[in-house]
């Protein structure tokens, strides 16, 4: 089986986490022309070189998202980004606007058609195959529809510009949109923040009441979060997804942290391997589900793949992750000879037995057990705000690396 | 003296400031972000002294900015 696991990278930490966790490829956005321009801290054009070098050195492909609505005044920035994409060998551009598609075609840059294009049928696949070798299908299709599209592509031998059979990509994990993805104007209407310029304020995630404007009567709704779908999680049906003939499995979440990317990528990597080796068991699925539930999630369902007519809605405004990370401090020094890292506590306290979560540009995400509290080289019971702690750590740390304490969500 | 402040690095180039108050704003063809015309730039913060009337008109602009990078001072 030759399926590609594609992970989100909203930061260098998340990118490294994806690399460490066994992703085959990552996708990222730069500047403001991507669907996470509001929420993810943001790479800039100058970061493209480092992203490309680091991914390729690790044997991963990297794709850049350029999938917002494009205005006339965006064209020069677009050209600047594409020039850097070409120069640094980014493997493909993920696009939906024809200005991007046209420019990439002219410049000989490989294209993926974004889910923003809502490709939902074979005719559309055939159309976009003139420009792109990979097409991300709309997230609202059923597995039957996906399988039918995949088998027809092979039967009709629909090839992309490279001459290879067109690849189909689907989302396997992460947040879902209450609308057909990319066709929502709620955020734009309420706060002038266009989801299609990456500025979605996610009003759908709030509770609402339905009011009859004539009588003023409020409609009672069992679950107030009537517009907030639970998150997609396909681990229990991953074998069926692979059987449908898709070639790329995409994890949503460029606004999520390195710990999220690491956990989700690891679980799906293990699941793909288990399926390949014929040991995809309910016990393993239960274990992956448990691990996936430790990081950000709004509760899981399997999306529209099984043909549900209506979505499953959340019951809370935010995450129901079973673990929480509490910020504790940042990196200060590294002693390479003895492989010891020094961090300063900026918030709260740490004690023996705490599980520490570290995120950093160079190493992604690491979890360690804090089994010996060393403050300024001396053993203590607790490390408090202002204390500098040291512990063995295999990777070089820097001042931008962050230290968190990991707690069960109920204790936080 | 009333002033308008733009924190330019977080601008996502939606163009609403230019739509609402075109005499003070342009969309840059260089980087696709909004330019506060004739503003004094200190690193990524751009500041422009405006008249009382422009200041009043800018309230709507500040409120309309989806990423809240336009402030009145």
mmCIF file of N, CA, C and O in Angstrom, chain A residues 31-33 37-38 41 71-77 191-194 197-199 201, chain B residues 10-16 18 27-33 63-68:
data_model
loop_
_atom_site.group_PDB
_atom_site.id
_atom_site.type_symbol
_atom_site.label_atom_id
_atom_site.label_comp_id
_atom_site.label_asym_id
_atom_site.label_seq_id
_atom_site.Cartn_x
_atom_site.Cartn_y
_atom_site.Cartn_z
ATOM 1 N N UNK A 31 2.374 34.051 4.922
ATOM 2 C CA UNK A 31 1.739 35.367 4.801
ATOM 3 C C UNK A 31 0.224 35.224 4.994
ATOM 4 O O UNK A 31 -0.222 34.361 5.739
ATOM 5 N N UNK A 32 -0.566 36.039 4.258
ATOM 6 C CA UNK A 32 -2.009 36.033 4.541
ATOM 7 C C UNK A 32 -2.850 35.286 3.515
ATOM 8 O O UNK A 32 -4.067 35.268 3.630
ATOM 9 N N UNK A 33 -2.215 34.647 2.523
ATOM 10 C CA UNK A 33 -3.022 34.027 1.465
ATOM 11 C C UNK A 33 -3.287 32.548 1.732
ATOM 12 O O UNK A 33 -3.123 31.700 0.852
ATOM 13 N N UNK A 37 -4.940 32.304 8.071
ATOM 14 C CA UNK A 37 -4.168 33.538 8.233
ATOM 15 C C UNK A 37 -4.446 34.196 9.579
ATOM 16 O O UNK A 37 -3.602 34.885 10.125
ATOM 17 N N UNK A 38 -5.639 33.991 10.140
ATOM 18 C CA UNK A 38 -5.920 34.568 11.446
ATOM 19 C C UNK A 38 -5.322 33.736 12.574
ATOM 20 O O UNK A 38 -4.665 34.264 13.466
ATOM 21 N N UNK A 41 0.178 31.337 13.817
ATOM 22 C CA UNK A 41 1.173 32.386 13.992
ATOM 23 C C UNK A 41 1.770 32.848 12.677
ATOM 24 O O UNK A 41 2.014 34.022 12.464
ATOM 25 N N UNK A 71 -7.608 38.598 -4.361
ATOM 26 C CA UNK A 71 -7.995 39.892 -4.930
ATOM 27 C C UNK A 71 -6.911 40.379 -5.888
ATOM 28 O O UNK A 71 -5.783 39.883 -5.885
ATOM 29 N N UNK A 72 -7.278 41.396 -6.643
ATOM 30 C CA UNK A 72 -6.348 41.948 -7.632
ATOM 31 C C UNK A 72 -5.025 42.356 -6.986
ATOM 32 O O UNK A 72 -3.951 42.073 -7.510
ATOM 33 N N UNK A 73 -5.145 43.033 -5.821
ATOM 34 C CA UNK A 73 -3.910 43.530 -5.193
ATOM 35 C C UNK A 73 -3.070 42.422 -4.562
ATOM 36 O O UNK A 73 -1.990 42.678 -4.048
ATOM 37 N N UNK A 74 -3.554 41.176 -4.581
ATOM 38 C CA UNK A 74 -2.774 40.053 -4.035
ATOM 39 C C UNK A 74 -1.802 39.470 -5.058
ATOM 40 O O UNK A 74 -0.962 38.642 -4.713
ATOM 41 N N UNK A 75 -1.947 39.882 -6.306
ATOM 42 C CA UNK A 75 -1.227 39.188 -7.382
ATOM 43 C C UNK A 75 0.294 39.256 -7.247
ATOM 44 O O UNK A 75 0.990 38.287 -7.489
ATOM 45 N N UNK A 76 0.788 40.421 -6.822
ATOM 46 C CA UNK A 76 2.242 40.542 -6.722
ATOM 47 C C UNK A 76 2.786 39.671 -5.588
ATOM 48 O O UNK A 76 3.822 39.025 -5.730
ATOM 49 N N UNK A 77 2.063 39.672 -4.457
ATOM 50 C CA UNK A 77 2.469 38.813 -3.334
ATOM 51 C C UNK A 77 2.415 37.352 -3.779
ATOM 52 O O UNK A 77 3.334 36.565 -3.494
ATOM 53 N N UNK A 191 -19.153 39.482 11.605
ATOM 54 C CA UNK A 191 -18.008 40.288 12.060
ATOM 55 C C UNK A 191 -17.094 40.705 10.935
ATOM 56 O O UNK A 191 -15.938 41.048 11.171
ATOM 57 N N UNK A 192 -17.588 40.664 9.722
ATOM 58 C CA UNK A 192 -16.808 41.067 8.575
ATOM 59 C C UNK A 192 -15.498 40.298 8.443
ATOM 60 O O UNK A 192 -14.534 40.782 7.872
ATOM 61 N N UNK A 193 -15.441 39.127 9.061
ATOM 62 C CA UNK A 193 -14.208 38.336 9.027
ATOM 63 C C UNK A 193 -14.438 37.155 8.103
ATOM 64 O O UNK A 193 -15.076 36.177 8.466
ATOM 65 N N UNK A 194 -13.919 37.257 6.890
ATOM 66 C CA UNK A 194 -14.217 36.247 5.886
ATOM 67 C C UNK A 194 -13.474 34.941 6.134
ATOM 68 O O UNK A 194 -12.247 34.911 6.181
ATOM 69 N N UNK A 197 -10.944 34.238 3.553
ATOM 70 C CA UNK A 197 -9.635 34.885 3.604
ATOM 71 C C UNK A 197 -8.881 34.382 4.837
ATOM 72 O O UNK A 197 -7.950 35.022 5.316
ATOM 73 N N UNK A 198 -9.329 33.258 5.361
ATOM 74 C CA UNK A 198 -8.634 32.651 6.501
ATOM 75 C C UNK A 198 -8.881 33.352 7.811
ATOM 76 O O UNK A 198 -8.112 33.204 8.755
ATOM 77 N N UNK A 199 -9.969 34.146 7.910
ATOM 78 C CA UNK A 199 -10.188 34.929 9.124
ATOM 79 C C UNK A 199 -11.403 34.471 9.922
ATOM 80 O O UNK A 199 -11.904 35.209 10.768
ATOM 81 N N UNK A 201 -14.073 33.587 12.424
ATOM 82 C CA UNK A 201 -14.093 33.766 13.882
ATOM 83 C C UNK A 201 -14.866 32.640 14.575
ATOM 84 O O UNK A 201 -15.061 32.660 15.780
ATOM 85 N N UNK B 10 -0.075 41.965 11.237
ATOM 86 C CA UNK B 10 -1.196 41.017 11.372
ATOM 87 C C UNK B 10 -2.323 41.276 10.357
ATOM 88 O O UNK B 10 -3.361 40.614 10.395
ATOM 89 N N UNK B 11 -2.146 42.278 9.497
ATOM 90 C CA UNK B 11 -3.162 42.587 8.470
ATOM 91 C C UNK B 11 -3.294 41.386 7.528
ATOM 92 O O UNK B 11 -2.300 40.810 7.113
ATOM 93 N N UNK B 12 -4.558 41.013 7.207
ATOM 94 C CA UNK B 12 -4.741 39.884 6.279
ATOM 95 C C UNK B 12 -5.203 40.359 4.898
ATOM 96 O O UNK B 12 -5.595 39.555 4.061
ATOM 97 N N UNK B 13 -5.169 41.681 4.708
ATOM 98 C CA UNK B 13 -5.454 42.201 3.365
ATOM 99 C C UNK B 13 -6.880 41.989 2.903
ATOM 100 O O UNK B 13 -7.102 41.717 1.726
ATOM 101 N N UNK B 14 -7.854 42.140 3.798
ATOM 102 C CA UNK B 14 -9.248 41.918 3.371
ATOM 103 C C UNK B 14 -9.781 43.112 2.581
ATOM 104 O O UNK B 14 -10.694 42.968 1.781
ATOM 105 N N UNK B 15 -9.233 44.313 2.842
ATOM 106 C CA UNK B 15 -9.587 45.488 2.047
ATOM 107 C C UNK B 15 -10.725 46.329 2.584
ATOM 108 O O UNK B 15 -11.109 47.313 1.950
ATOM 109 N N UNK B 16 -11.267 45.998 3.762
ATOM 110 C CA UNK B 16 -12.434 46.734 4.262
ATOM 111 C C UNK B 16 -12.075 48.174 4.633
ATOM 112 O O UNK B 16 -12.870 49.088 4.448
ATOM 113 N N UNK B 18 -9.946 50.149 3.202
ATOM 114 C CA UNK B 18 -9.886 50.884 1.938
ATOM 115 C C UNK B 18 -11.301 51.151 1.408
ATOM 116 O O UNK B 18 -11.596 52.219 0.877
ATOM 117 N N UNK B 27 -4.586 49.553 -0.840
ATOM 118 C CA UNK B 27 -4.133 48.165 -0.742
ATOM 119 C C UNK B 27 -2.806 48.061 -1.472
ATOM 120 O O UNK B 27 -2.725 48.422 -2.652
ATOM 121 N N UNK B 28 -1.787 47.620 -0.784
ATOM 122 C CA UNK B 28 -0.455 47.526 -1.387
ATOM 123 C C UNK B 28 -0.428 46.450 -2.452
ATOM 124 O O UNK B 28 -0.836 45.315 -2.204
ATOM 125 N N UNK B 29 0.063 46.806 -3.621
ATOM 126 C CA UNK B 29 0.217 45.781 -4.663
ATOM 127 C C UNK B 29 1.499 44.991 -4.447
ATOM 128 O O UNK B 29 1.751 44.012 -5.118
ATOM 129 N N UNK B 30 2.300 45.470 -3.501
ATOM 130 C CA UNK B 30 3.569 44.796 -3.240
ATOM 131 C C UNK B 30 3.356 43.583 -2.330
ATOM 132 O O UNK B 30 3.796 42.484 -2.619
ATOM 133 N N UNK B 31 2.650 43.813 -1.222
ATOM 134 C CA UNK B 31 2.478 42.686 -0.287
ATOM 135 C C UNK B 31 1.017 42.373 0.025
ATOM 136 O O UNK B 31 0.729 41.558 0.905
ATOM 137 N N UNK B 32 0.079 43.036 -0.658
ATOM 138 C CA UNK B 32 -1.333 42.705 -0.493
ATOM 139 C C UNK B 32 -1.953 43.170 0.816
ATOM 140 O O UNK B 32 -3.099 42.838 1.107
ATOM 141 N N UNK B 33 -1.202 43.919 1.613
ATOM 142 C CA UNK B 33 -1.761 44.402 2.891
ATOM 143 C C UNK B 33 -2.179 45.861 2.760
ATOM 144 O O UNK B 33 -1.799 46.548 1.814
ATOM 145 N N UNK B 63 -13.711 49.168 13.854
ATOM 146 C CA UNK B 63 -14.640 48.103 14.243
ATOM 147 C C UNK B 63 -14.778 47.038 13.152
ATOM 148 O O UNK B 63 -14.997 45.864 13.436
ATOM 149 N N UNK B 64 -14.631 47.457 11.903
ATOM 150 C CA UNK B 64 -14.831 46.519 10.794
ATOM 151 C C UNK B 64 -13.623 45.618 10.551
ATOM 152 O O UNK B 64 -13.764 44.542 9.989
ATOM 153 N N UNK B 65 -12.442 46.056 10.981
ATOM 154 C CA UNK B 65 -11.241 45.252 10.708
ATOM 155 C C UNK B 65 -11.389 43.871 11.346
ATOM 156 O O UNK B 65 -11.523 43.758 12.558
ATOM 157 N N UNK B 66 -11.378 42.810 10.541
ATOM 158 C CA UNK B 66 -11.661 41.474 11.083
ATOM 159 C C UNK B 66 -10.577 40.950 12.012
ATOM 160 O O UNK B 66 -10.834 40.086 12.833
ATOM 161 N N UNK B 67 -9.364 41.484 11.876
ATOM 162 C CA UNK B 67 -8.300 40.999 12.758
ATOM 163 C C UNK B 67 -7.897 42.050 13.796
ATOM 164 O O UNK B 67 -6.890 41.887 14.491
ATOM 165 N N UNK B 68 -8.703 43.125 13.882
ATOM 166 C CA UNK B 68 -8.543 44.144 14.929
ATOM 167 C C UNK B 68 -7.132 44.716 14.985
ATOM 168 O O UNK B 68 -6.545 44.837 16.062
#
